[in-house]
Each structure stands twice: as structure tokens, then as C-alpha cells.
Coordinates of C-alpha atoms and ligand atoms in Angstrom, one line a residue:
X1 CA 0.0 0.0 0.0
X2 CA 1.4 3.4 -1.1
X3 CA 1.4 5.9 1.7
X4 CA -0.3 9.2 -0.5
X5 CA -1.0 9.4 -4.1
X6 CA -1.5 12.5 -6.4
X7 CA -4.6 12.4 -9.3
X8 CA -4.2 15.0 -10.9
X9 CA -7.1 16.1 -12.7
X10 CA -7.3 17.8 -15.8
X11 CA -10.7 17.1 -18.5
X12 CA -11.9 14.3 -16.0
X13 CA -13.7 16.8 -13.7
X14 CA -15.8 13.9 -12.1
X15 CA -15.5 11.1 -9.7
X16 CA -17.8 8.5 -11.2
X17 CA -16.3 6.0 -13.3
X18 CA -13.0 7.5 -12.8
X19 CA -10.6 4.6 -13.2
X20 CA -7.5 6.8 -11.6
X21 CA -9.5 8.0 -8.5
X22 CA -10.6 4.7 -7.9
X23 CA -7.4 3.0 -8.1
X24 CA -6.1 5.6 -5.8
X25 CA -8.0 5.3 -3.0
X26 CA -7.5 1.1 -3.4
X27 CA -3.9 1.6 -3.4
X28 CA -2.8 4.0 -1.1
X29 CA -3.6 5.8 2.3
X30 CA -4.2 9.3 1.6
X31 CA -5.7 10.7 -1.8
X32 CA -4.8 14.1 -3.1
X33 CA -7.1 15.4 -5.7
X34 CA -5.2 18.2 -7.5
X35 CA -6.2 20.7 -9.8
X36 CA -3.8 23.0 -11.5
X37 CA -5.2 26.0 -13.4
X38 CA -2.7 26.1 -16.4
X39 CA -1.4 29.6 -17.0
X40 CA -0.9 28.5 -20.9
X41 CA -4.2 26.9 -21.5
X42 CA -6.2 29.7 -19.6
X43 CA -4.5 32.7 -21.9
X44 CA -6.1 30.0 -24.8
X45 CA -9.1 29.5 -22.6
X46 CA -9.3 34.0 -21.5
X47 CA -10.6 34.3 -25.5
X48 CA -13.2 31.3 -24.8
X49 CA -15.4 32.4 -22.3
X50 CA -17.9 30.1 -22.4
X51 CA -15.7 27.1 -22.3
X52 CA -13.9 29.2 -19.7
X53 CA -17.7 29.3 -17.4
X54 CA -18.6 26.2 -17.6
X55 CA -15.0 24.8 -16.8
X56 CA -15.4 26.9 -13.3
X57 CA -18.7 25.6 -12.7
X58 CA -17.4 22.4 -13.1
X59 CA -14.5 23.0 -10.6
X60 CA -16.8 23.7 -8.3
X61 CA -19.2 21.2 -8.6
X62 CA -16.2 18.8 -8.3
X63 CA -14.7 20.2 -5.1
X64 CA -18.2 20.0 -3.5
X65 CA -18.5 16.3 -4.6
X66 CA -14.8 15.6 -3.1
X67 CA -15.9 17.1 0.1
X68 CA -19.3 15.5 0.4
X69 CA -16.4 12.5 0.2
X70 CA -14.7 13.8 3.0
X71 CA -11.9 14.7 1.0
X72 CA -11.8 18.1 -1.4
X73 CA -10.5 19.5 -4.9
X74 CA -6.6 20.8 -4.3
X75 CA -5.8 24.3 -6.4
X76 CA -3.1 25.4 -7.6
X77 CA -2.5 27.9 -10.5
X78 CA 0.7 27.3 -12.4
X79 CA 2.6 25.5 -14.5
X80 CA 0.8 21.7 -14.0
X81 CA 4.3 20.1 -13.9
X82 CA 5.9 22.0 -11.6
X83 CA 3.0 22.3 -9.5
X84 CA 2.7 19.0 -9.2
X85 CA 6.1 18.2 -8.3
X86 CA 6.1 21.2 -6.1
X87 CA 3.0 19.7 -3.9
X88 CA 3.9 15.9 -4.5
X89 CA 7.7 17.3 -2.2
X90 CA 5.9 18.8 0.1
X91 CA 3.6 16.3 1.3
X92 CA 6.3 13.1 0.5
X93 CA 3.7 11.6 -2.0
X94 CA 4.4 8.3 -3.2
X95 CA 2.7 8.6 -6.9
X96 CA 0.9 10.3 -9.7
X97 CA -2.2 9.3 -11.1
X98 CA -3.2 10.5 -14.4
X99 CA -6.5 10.2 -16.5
X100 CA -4.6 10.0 -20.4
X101 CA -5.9 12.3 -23.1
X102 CA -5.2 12.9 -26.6
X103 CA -4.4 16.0 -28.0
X104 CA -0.3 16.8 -28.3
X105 CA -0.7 19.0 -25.2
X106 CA -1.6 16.8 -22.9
X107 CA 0.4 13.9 -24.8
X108 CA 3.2 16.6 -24.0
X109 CA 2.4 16.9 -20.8
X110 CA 2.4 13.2 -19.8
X111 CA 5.8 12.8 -21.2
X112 CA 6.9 15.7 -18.9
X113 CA 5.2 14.3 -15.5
X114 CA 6.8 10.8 -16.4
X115 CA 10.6 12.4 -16.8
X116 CA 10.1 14.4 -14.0
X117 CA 8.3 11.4 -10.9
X118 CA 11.2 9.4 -12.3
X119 CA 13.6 11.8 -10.8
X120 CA 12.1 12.3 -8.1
X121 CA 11.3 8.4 -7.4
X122 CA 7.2 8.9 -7.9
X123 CA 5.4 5.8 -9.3
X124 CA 3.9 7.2 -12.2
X125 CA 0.6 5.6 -14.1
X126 CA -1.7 6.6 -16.9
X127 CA -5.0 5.9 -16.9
X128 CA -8.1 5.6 -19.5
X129 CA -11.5 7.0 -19.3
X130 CA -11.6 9.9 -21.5
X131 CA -12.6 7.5 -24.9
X132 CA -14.3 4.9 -25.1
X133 CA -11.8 2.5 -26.9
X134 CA -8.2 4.2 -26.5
X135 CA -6.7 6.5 -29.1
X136 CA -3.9 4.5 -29.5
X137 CA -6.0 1.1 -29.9
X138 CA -7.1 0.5 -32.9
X139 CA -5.3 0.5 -36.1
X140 CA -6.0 -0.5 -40.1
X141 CA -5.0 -4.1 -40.3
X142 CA -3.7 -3.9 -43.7
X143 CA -0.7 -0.8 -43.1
X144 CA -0.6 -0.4 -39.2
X145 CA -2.0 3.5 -39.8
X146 CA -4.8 5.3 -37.9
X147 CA -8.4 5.3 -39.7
X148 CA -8.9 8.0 -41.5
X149 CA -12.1 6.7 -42.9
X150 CA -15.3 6.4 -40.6
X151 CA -16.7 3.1 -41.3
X152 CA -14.2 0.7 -40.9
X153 CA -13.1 2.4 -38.0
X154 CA -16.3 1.7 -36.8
X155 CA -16.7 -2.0 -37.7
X156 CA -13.0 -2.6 -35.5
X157 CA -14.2 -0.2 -32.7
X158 CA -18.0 -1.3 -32.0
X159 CA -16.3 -5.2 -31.3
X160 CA -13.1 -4.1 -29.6
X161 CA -13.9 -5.2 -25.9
X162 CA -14.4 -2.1 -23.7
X163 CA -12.9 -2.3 -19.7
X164 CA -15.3 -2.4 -16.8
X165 CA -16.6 0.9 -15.2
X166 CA -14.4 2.2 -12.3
X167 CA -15.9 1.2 -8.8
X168 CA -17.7 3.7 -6.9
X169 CA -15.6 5.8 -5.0
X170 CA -17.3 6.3 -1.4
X171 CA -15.2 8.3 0.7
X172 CA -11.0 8.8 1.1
X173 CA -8.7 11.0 3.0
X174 CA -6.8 14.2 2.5
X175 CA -2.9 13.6 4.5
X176 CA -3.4 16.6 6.9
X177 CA -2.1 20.5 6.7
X178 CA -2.9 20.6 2.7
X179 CA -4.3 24.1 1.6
X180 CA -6.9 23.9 -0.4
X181 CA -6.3 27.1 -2.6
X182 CA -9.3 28.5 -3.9
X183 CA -11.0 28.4 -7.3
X184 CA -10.9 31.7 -9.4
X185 CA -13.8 33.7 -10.4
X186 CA -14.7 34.4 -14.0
X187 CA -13.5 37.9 -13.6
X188 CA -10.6 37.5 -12.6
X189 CA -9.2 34.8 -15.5
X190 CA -11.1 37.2 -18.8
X191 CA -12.8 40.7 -19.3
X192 CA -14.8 38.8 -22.3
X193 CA -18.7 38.7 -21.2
X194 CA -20.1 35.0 -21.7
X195 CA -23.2 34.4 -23.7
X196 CA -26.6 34.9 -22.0
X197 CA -28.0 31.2 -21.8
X198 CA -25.4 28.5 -21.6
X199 CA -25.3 25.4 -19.8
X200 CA -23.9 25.0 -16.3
X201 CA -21.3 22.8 -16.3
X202 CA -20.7 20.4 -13.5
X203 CA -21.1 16.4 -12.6
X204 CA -24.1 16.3 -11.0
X205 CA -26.1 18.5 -14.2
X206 CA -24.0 16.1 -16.2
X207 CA -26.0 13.3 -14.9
X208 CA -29.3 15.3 -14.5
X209 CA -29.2 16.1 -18.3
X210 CA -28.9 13.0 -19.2
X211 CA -31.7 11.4 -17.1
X212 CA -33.6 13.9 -18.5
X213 CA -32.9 13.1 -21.8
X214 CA -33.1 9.5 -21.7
X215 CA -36.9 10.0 -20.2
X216 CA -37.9 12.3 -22.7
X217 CA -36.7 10.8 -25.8
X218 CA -38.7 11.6 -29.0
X219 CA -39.0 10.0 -32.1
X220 CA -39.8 13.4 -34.2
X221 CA -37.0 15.5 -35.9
X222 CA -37.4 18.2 -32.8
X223 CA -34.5 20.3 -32.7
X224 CA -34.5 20.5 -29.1
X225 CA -35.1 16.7 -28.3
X226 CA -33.0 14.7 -30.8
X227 CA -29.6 15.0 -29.2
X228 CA -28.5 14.7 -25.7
X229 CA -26.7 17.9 -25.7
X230 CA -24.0 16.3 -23.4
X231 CA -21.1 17.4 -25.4
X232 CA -19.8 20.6 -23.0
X233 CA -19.8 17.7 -20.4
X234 CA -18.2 14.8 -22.5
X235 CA -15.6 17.1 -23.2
X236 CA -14.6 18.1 -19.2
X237 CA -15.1 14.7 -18.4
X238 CA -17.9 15.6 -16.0
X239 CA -19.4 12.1 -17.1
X240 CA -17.2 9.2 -19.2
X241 CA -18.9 8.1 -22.3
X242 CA -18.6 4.5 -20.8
X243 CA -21.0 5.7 -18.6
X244 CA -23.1 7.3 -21.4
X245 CA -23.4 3.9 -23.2
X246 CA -23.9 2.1 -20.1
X247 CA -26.8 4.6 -18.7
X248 CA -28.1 4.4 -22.4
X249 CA -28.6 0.6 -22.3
X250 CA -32.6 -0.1 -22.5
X251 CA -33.2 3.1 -24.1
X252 CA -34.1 3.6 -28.0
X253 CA -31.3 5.9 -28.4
X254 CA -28.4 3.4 -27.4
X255 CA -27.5 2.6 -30.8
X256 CA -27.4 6.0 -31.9
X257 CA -25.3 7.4 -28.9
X258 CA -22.9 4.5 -29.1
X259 CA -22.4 5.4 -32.6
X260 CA -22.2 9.0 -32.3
X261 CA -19.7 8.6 -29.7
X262 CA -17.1 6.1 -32.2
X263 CA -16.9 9.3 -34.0
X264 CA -15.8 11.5 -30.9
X265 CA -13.0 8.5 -30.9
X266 CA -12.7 8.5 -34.2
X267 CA -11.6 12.2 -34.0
X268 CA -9.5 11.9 -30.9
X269 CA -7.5 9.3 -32.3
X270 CA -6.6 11.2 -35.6
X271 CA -5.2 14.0 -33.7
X272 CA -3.6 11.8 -31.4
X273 CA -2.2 9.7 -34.3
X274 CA -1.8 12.8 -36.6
X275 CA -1.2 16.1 -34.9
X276 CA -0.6 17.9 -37.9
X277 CA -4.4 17.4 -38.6
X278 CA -5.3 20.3 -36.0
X279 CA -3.7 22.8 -38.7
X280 CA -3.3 21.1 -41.5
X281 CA -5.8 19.9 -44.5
X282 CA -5.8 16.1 -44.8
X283 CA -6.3 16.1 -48.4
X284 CA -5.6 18.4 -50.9
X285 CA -8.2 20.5 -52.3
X286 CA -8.5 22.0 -56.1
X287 CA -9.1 25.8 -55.3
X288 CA -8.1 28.7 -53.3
X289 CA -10.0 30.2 -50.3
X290 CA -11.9 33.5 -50.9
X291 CA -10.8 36.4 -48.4
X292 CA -14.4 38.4 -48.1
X293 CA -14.1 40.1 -45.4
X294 CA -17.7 41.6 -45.4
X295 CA -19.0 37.6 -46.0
X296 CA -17.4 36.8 -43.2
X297 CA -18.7 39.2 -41.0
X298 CA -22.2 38.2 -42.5
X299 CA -21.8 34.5 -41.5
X300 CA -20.5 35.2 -38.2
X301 CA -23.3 37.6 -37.2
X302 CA -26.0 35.6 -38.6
X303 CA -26.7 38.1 -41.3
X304 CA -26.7 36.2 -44.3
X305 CA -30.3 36.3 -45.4
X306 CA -30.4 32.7 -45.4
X307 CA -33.3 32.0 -42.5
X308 CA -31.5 28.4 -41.4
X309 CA -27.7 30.1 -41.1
X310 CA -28.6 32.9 -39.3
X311 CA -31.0 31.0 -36.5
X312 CA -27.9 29.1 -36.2
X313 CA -24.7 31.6 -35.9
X314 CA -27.0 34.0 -33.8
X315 CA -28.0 30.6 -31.3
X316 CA -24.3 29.7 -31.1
X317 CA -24.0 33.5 -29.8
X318 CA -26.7 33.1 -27.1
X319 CA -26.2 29.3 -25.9
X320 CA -22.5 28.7 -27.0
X321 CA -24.3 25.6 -29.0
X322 CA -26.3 24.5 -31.9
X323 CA -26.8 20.8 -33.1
X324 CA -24.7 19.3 -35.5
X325 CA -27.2 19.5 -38.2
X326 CA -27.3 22.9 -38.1
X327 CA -23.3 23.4 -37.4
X328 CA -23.1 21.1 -40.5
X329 CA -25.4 23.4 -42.8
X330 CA -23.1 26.8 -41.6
X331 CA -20.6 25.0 -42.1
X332 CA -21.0 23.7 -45.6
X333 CA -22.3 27.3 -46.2
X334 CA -18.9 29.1 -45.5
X335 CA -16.4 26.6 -46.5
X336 CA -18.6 25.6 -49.7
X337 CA -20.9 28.3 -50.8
X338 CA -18.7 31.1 -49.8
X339 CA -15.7 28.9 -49.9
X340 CA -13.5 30.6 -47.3
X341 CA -10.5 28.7 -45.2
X342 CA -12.4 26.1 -42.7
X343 CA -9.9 27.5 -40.5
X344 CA -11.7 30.8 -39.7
X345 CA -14.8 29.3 -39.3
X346 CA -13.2 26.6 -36.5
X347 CA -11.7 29.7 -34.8
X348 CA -15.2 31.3 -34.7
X349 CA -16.7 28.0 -33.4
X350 CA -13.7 27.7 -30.5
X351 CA -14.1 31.4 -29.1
X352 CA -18.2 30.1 -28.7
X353 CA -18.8 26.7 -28.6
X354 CA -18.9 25.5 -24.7
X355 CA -18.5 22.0 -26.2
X356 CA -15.1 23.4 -28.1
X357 CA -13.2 20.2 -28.3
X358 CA -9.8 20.8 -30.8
X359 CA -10.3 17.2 -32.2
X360 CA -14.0 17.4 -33.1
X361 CA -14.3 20.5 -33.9
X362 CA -11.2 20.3 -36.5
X363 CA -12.3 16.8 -37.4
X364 CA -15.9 18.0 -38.4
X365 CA -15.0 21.2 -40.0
X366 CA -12.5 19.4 -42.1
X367 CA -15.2 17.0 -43.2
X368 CA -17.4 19.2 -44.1
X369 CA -14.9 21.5 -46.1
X370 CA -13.7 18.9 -48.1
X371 CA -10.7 18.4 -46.8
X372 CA -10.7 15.9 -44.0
X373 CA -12.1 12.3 -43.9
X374 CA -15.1 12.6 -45.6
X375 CA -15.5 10.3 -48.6
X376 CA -17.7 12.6 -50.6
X377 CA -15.6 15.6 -50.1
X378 CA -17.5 17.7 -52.4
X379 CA -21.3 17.2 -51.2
X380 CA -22.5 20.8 -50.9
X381 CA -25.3 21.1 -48.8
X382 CA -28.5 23.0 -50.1
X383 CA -29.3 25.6 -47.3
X384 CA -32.4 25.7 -48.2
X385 CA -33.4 22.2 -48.7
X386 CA -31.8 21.3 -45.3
X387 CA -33.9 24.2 -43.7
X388 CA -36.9 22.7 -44.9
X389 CA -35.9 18.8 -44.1
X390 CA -34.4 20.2 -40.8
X391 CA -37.2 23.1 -39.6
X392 CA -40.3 22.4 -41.5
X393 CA -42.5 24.7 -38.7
X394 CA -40.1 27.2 -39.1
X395 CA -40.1 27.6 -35.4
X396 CA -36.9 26.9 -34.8
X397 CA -35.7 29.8 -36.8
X398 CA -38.3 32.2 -35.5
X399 CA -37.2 31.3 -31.9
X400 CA -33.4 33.0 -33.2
X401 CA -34.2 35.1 -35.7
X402 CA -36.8 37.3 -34.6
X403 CA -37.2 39.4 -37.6
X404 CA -38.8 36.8 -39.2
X405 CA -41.4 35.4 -36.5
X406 CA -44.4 37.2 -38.4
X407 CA -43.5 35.1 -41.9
X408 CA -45.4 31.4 -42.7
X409 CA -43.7 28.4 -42.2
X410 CA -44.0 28.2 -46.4
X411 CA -42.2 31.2 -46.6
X412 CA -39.5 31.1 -44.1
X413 CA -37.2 29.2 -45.7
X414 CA -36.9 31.3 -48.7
X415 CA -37.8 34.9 -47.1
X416 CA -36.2 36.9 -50.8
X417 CA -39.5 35.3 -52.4
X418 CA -41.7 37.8 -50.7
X419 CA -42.8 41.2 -52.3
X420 CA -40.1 43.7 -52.2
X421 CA -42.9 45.3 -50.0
X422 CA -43.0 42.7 -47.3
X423 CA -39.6 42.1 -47.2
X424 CA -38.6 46.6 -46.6
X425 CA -41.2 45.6 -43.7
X426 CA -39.6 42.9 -41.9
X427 CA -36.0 44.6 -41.2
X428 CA -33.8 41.2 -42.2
X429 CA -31.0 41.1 -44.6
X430 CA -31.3 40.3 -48.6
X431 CA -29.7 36.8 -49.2
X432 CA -25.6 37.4 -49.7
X433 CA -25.2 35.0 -52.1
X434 CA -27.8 33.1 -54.4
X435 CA -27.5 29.2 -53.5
X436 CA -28.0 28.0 -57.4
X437 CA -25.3 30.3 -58.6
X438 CA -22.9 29.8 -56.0
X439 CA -23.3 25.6 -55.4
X440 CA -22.7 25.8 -59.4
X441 CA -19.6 27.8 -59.7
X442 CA -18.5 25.0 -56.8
X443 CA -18.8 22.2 -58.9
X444 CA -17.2 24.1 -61.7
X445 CA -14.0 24.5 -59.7
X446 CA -14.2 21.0 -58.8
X447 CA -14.7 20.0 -62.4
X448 CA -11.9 21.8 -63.7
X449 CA -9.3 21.2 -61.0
Ligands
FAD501 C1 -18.5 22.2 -37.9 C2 -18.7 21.3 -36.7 C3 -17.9 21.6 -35.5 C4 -18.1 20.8 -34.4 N1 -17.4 21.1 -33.2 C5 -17.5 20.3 -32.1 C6 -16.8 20.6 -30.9 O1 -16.0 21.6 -30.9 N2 -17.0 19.8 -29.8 C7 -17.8 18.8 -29.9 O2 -18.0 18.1 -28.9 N3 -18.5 18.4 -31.0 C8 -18.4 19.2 -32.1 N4 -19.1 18.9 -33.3 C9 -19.8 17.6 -33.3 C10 -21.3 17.6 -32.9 O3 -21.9 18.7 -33.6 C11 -21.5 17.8 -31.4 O4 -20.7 16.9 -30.7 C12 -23.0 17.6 -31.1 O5 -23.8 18.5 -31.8 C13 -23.2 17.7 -29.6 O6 -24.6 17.6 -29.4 P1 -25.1 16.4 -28.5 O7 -24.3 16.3 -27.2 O8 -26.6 16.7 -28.3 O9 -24.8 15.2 -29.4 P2 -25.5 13.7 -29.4 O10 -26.0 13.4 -30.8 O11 -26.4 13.4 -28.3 O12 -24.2 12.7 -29.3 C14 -23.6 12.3 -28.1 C15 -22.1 12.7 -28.0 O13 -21.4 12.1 -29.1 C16 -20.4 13.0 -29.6 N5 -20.6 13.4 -31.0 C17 -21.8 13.5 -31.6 N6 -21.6 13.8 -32.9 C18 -20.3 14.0 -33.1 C19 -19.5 14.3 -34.2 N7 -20.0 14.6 -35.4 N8 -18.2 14.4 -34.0 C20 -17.6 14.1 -32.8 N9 -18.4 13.8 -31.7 C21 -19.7 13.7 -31.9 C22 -20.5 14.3 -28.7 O14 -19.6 14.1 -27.6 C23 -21.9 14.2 -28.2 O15 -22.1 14.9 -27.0 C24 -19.0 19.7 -34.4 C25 -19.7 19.4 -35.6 C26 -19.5 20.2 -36.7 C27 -20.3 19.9 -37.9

């Protein structure tokens, strides 16, 4: 039995299936839950405020958890190494206990925590739980590479055996005369105002939302029933998708959630496999991207006269979310119909998305533009079509776009078909682009490339 172990914490803000919390209160004495506020990631983080939130509330909600343990949530701000090391001397730990993550930060980061408990004579050890199957599991059989293609990805991860949830973690002890160190406010880590109506973050919502979810499932294309909406929480580990598919079980949406969550592995091992991927196109593309400014600023403000866009870049402004069906259409609309650089739009996503998560976020907006792992790079998607298939009430985009709340659902989709008359009346933007001219000239360059 070790005498005091160290987990430190980092997007596994939880303590339910949490296979390096459990294993440290088997294997030692005393438990130290640490928690070091990373000076580099938070001047990343200062620009995403509503990641920035909902990873405080999470904090919180995780230090009250550890308490009602009889233990509690260690702070420190730093550097996570030295911190670490800094604490782990001070209290004579014995070793380091570490949920393993994928992007080359953290990879990074794991190297530098194993080089440095060697010195100093800590018993280092990785753990999973942030994936479902490992990023560094699965590979093709045929070359040894990562998947880059969905499907047979898929077919190798659905049968590769899984590990047992972590045991319950009752109650541990904190080795005495540790400070705590207190949680920072919002104001004091950035000056940027969060959006109006996001999400708390935190376990115990984690598990809330997705009770609630589970009882209300609906069968009808609702907007606002047919996903979870657990990504902000996946992605902070407030709940392991382990214990997504296992809560999902005798539920209609099992199949669904166990397949949407092979591609939140399927993205995390392609960064962690190819880190390049985070900045880099993963195929080549036949034209150049279009630098308009003024589009941009359209997109980006929901002010592109398309009805479906705008409910969606003006909800990601209010709730830091939108579903993927919607971030799909916005996305096939700038890096398609207005063809500018996926890049800008990604950048756009991270500074507002509470779920921003660098490998889905790259991994989708690469697929979409063509670029990534998609095997039908240049599907363009009809805005207006989708608007209709997606919204056929129109009430979803009346709920955003307000402008438009007095129009039919038959003429919401395609608002520049009313009279000049009624459309001076309504106050909302003429279309920037017309989709039949623009979704040509794509296949044109795609045709001549
Ligand atoms: C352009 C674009 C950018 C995106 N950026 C992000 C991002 O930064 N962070 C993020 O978590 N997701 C991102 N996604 C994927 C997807 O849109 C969200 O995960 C999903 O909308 C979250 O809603 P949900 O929790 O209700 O999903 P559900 O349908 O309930 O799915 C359950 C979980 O599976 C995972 N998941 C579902 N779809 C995908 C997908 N296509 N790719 C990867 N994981 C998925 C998520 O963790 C999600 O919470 C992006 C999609 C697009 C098209």
C-alpha cells in the first residue's frame, strides 16, 4: 500500500467511473485530488469564455463532490508540472495518477510528469477514461496506420472489448495540513462577457441532463429533443462516455449514442495519431480560399439572409451551441458556398462553442470542407433544402431570428421570395449569395481542378 497518491485532474472533472481516482483510494492511504489552473491553457481558454464558465462551474461542482467525500478538490495555478512536483515534495507523496488524453498538449504533458516522478522516485501511471476505446488502440490491419475513414473504423471499434466501469468511489482522505487554494472567479481569468443562456457545467447537471434526456426521448426531428446535448460535459469529463453507453442501455437511443460517440474517438485518435491534422488539410483541395471580409462578418453575425444560417450563428452567440445538423449546414455554407478557409470558421466555433473540443471540432469542420475524412468531399449542402428537411414549422428559426417570426412556415425558408414590399417591412437582410449560382460555380472549380 502506497502511503499518499496524487490524481491530478485535468478534463476528468468527475468522480464517477473515474478509473484513476478509484485505483487511488485502493492503493494508497491518503488521496490528493489536485487541480492546476494552467497559465498556458487559460491565456487559450481567456478568448473562450464560455468554455472558460462552464469549466469553473465544473470545478466547483467537483470540489463539493470531493468534500461531500470527506476529501476536497486541491488548487493550484501554475505550470501543471511544476505544480505538481512542487506539492507531490511537500507532502512526501508516493505517486501520480493520471487520466490520459489525446491532444499533443496533454500527450506533452504526460511525457513531462513521467521524466520528472522518475527523478524524483514517484510511481507514475496513466490511466483511460476519457474515450471509449483508447486512441492509441485501434489501427488498419492492412498498413498499421490510424483510420482515417469512418466506417471501418467503426466495424474494428464497435467489437473491440471495452474495460469495466471504475468502482464507486465512497469516501477517502486528504494527509493533513494541505491548503486547499481557492477556485478563481470568471473575472478574474477574462474581461470577455459569456453568452446569455449556456449550460452550467458540472457532474451532477452532467447526470441530470442526461436522465432527462433519456426520459424524454422523442421520435420526431425536434430540434431541441433529438440530441442529448452532453457534449460541454463529455468534453470536461464531468461524465465518461462509458457511462453514457452504459446509462443508455434499454433506451431507443443506445445505438445512436454509441455510434455518435465512435466518432468523438474516431476524432480523438486522428489528432492523437496525426497532430498535424489540427492545422493542417488532410487532403488536398483544387481551389483557393476566398478572403471576403464583409461575407465573413455576414456569417458570423447571422446576417446572411439565409433564414437556417442565421438561426444558427445567432444561437451559437446566445447558448454557446447549436446541433450538429445545423453546425453542419453553416458550415458547408462558408467553406462551400462562400468557400472561405475552414480555419476561420473553427476559430469562430472555439471562441463560442462551450463544447469546443480541438479534435471534433477540427475533425468536423474538415469534413465538411472537403478536406478531412469525408468520402464525398465535395457534397455541398442545399441551405435551403436542409432548412426545410431540418425546420419544416419554421419555429426553430423564429425562436433566433426574430425578424422573421411574423412570416409562414411556407415562406420562411426562402424569405427573398416575398414582395419587395413585405420584405422593406420585416428589417432582415437580402440573401448574400444566391445558392444556385454559387453551389454551381463550386462544382465548376471542382470540375476543372
Ligand atoms: C462544424 C462542426 C464543428 C463541431 N465542433 C465540435 C466541438 O468543438 N466539440 C464537440 O464536442 N463536437 C463538435 N461537433 C460535433 C457535434 O456537432 C457535437 O458533438 C454535437 O452536436 C453535440 O450535441 P449532443 O451532445 O446533443 O450530441 P449527441 O447526438 O447526443 O451525441 C452524443 C455525443 O457524441 C459526440 N458526438 C456526436 N456527434 C459527433 C460528431 N459529429 N463528432 C464528434 N463527436 C460527436 C459528442 O460528444 C456528443 O455529446 C462539431 C460538428 C460540426 C459539424
Amino acid at each position: 500500500m502506497l502511503e499518499t497518491v496524487v490524481v491530478l485532474f485535468n478534463r476528468d472533472l468527475r468522480t464517477v467511473d473515474h478509473p484513476a481516482l478509484s485505483e487511488a483510494v485502493k492503493d494508497a492511504h491518503f488521496v490528493v485530488p489536485l487541480f492546476v489552473i494552467d497559465e498556458k491553457i487559460i491565456r487559450t481558454t481567456m478568448e473562450r469564455p464560455n468554455a472558460l464558465s462552464f469549466l469553473l462551474d465544473a470545478l466547483n461542482d467537483l470540489r463539493s463532490s470531493l468534500i461531500s467525500k470527506g476529501a476536497d478538490l486541491i488548487v493550484r495555478q501554475g505550470d501543471p508540472v511544476k505544480e505538481l512536483i512542487k506539492l507531490t515534495t511537500n507532502i512526501n507523496a508516493s505517486g501520480v495518477y493520471v487520466t490520459s488524453d489525446s491532444t499533443p498538449y496533454a500527450k506533452n504533458r504526460e511525457q513531462e510528469l513521467a521524466k520528472e516522478c522518475y527523478k524524483e522516485n514517484l510511481e507514475f501511471k496513466l490511466f483511460p477514461g476519457a474515450t471509449v476505446v483508447d486512441t492509441n488502440a485501434i489501427y488498419t490491419s492492412s498498413t498499421g496506420t490510424p483510420y482515417k475513414i469512418f466506417t471501418p473504423y467503426w466495424k474494428k471499434w464497435i467489437s473491440y472489448p471495452r474495460r469495466s466501469l471504475a468502482s464507486e468511489v465512497k469516501s477517502f482522505s486528504l494527509p493533513e495540513k494541505i491548503q486547499s487554494g481557492s477556485i478563481p472567479s470568471l473575472g478574474e481569468l477574462t474581461k470577455l462577457s459569456v453568452s446569455p443562456n449556456i449550460d452550467k457545467g458540472g457532474e451532477s447537471i452532467a447526470h441530470q441532463q442526461l436522465d432527462r434526456y433519456l426520459q424524454n426521448i422523442q421520435d420526431d426531428n425536434n430540434l431541441a429533443y433529438s440530441s442529448s446535448r452532453m457534449s460541454p460535459y463529455l468534453h470536461f469529463g464531468c461524465i465518461s462516455p462509458l457511462t453514457m453507453i452504459s446509462e443508455s442501455i434499454d433506451t431507443s437511443v443506445h445505438e445512436n449514442i454509441t455510434r455518435q460517440l465512435c466518432w468523438r474517438d474516431f476524432y480523438q485518435q486522428l489528432v492523437a495519431n496525426i497532430p498535424e491534422f489540427i492545422t493542417d488539410d488532410l487532403r488536398t483541395r483544387p481551389y483557393k480560399w476566398n478572403d471576403h471580409k464583409n461575407l465573413f462578418i455576414a456569417w458570423s453575425e447571422g446576417m446572411t439572409g439565409f433564414p437556417i444560417i442565421d438561426a444558427g450563428m445567432r444561437q451559437l452567440k446566445l447558448e454557446g451551441w447549436i446541433h450538429n445538423r445545423i453546425r453542419l449546414v453553416v458550415a458547408s455554407f462558408l467553406t462551400k458556398h462562400l468557400r472561405m478557409d475552414w480555419r476561420l470558421g473553427a476559430k469562430h466555433f472555439s471562441h463560442w462553442l462551450v463544447d469546443v473540443d480541438v479534435s471534433s471540432n477540427v475533425g468536423n469542420w474538415q469534413w465538411i470542407a472537403g478536406t478531412g475524412t469525408d468520402t464525398r468531399p465535395n457534397r455541398i449542402l442545399n441551405p435551403i433544402l436542409q432548412s426545410k428537411k431540418i425546420d419544416p414549422s419554421g419555429n426553430y428559426i423564429k425562436k433566433y431570428v426574430k425578424e422573421l417570426s411574423v412570416i409562414s412556415s411556407k415562406n420562411i425558408h426562402e424569405p427573398w421570395k416575398l414582395s419587395e414590399r413585405d420584405l422593406r417591412g420585416l428589417q432582415y437582410p437580402h440573401r448574400v449569395i444566391d445558392h444556385e449560382v454559387e453551389s454551381q460555380n463550386f462544382r465548376t472549380l471542382i470540375r476543372n481542378k
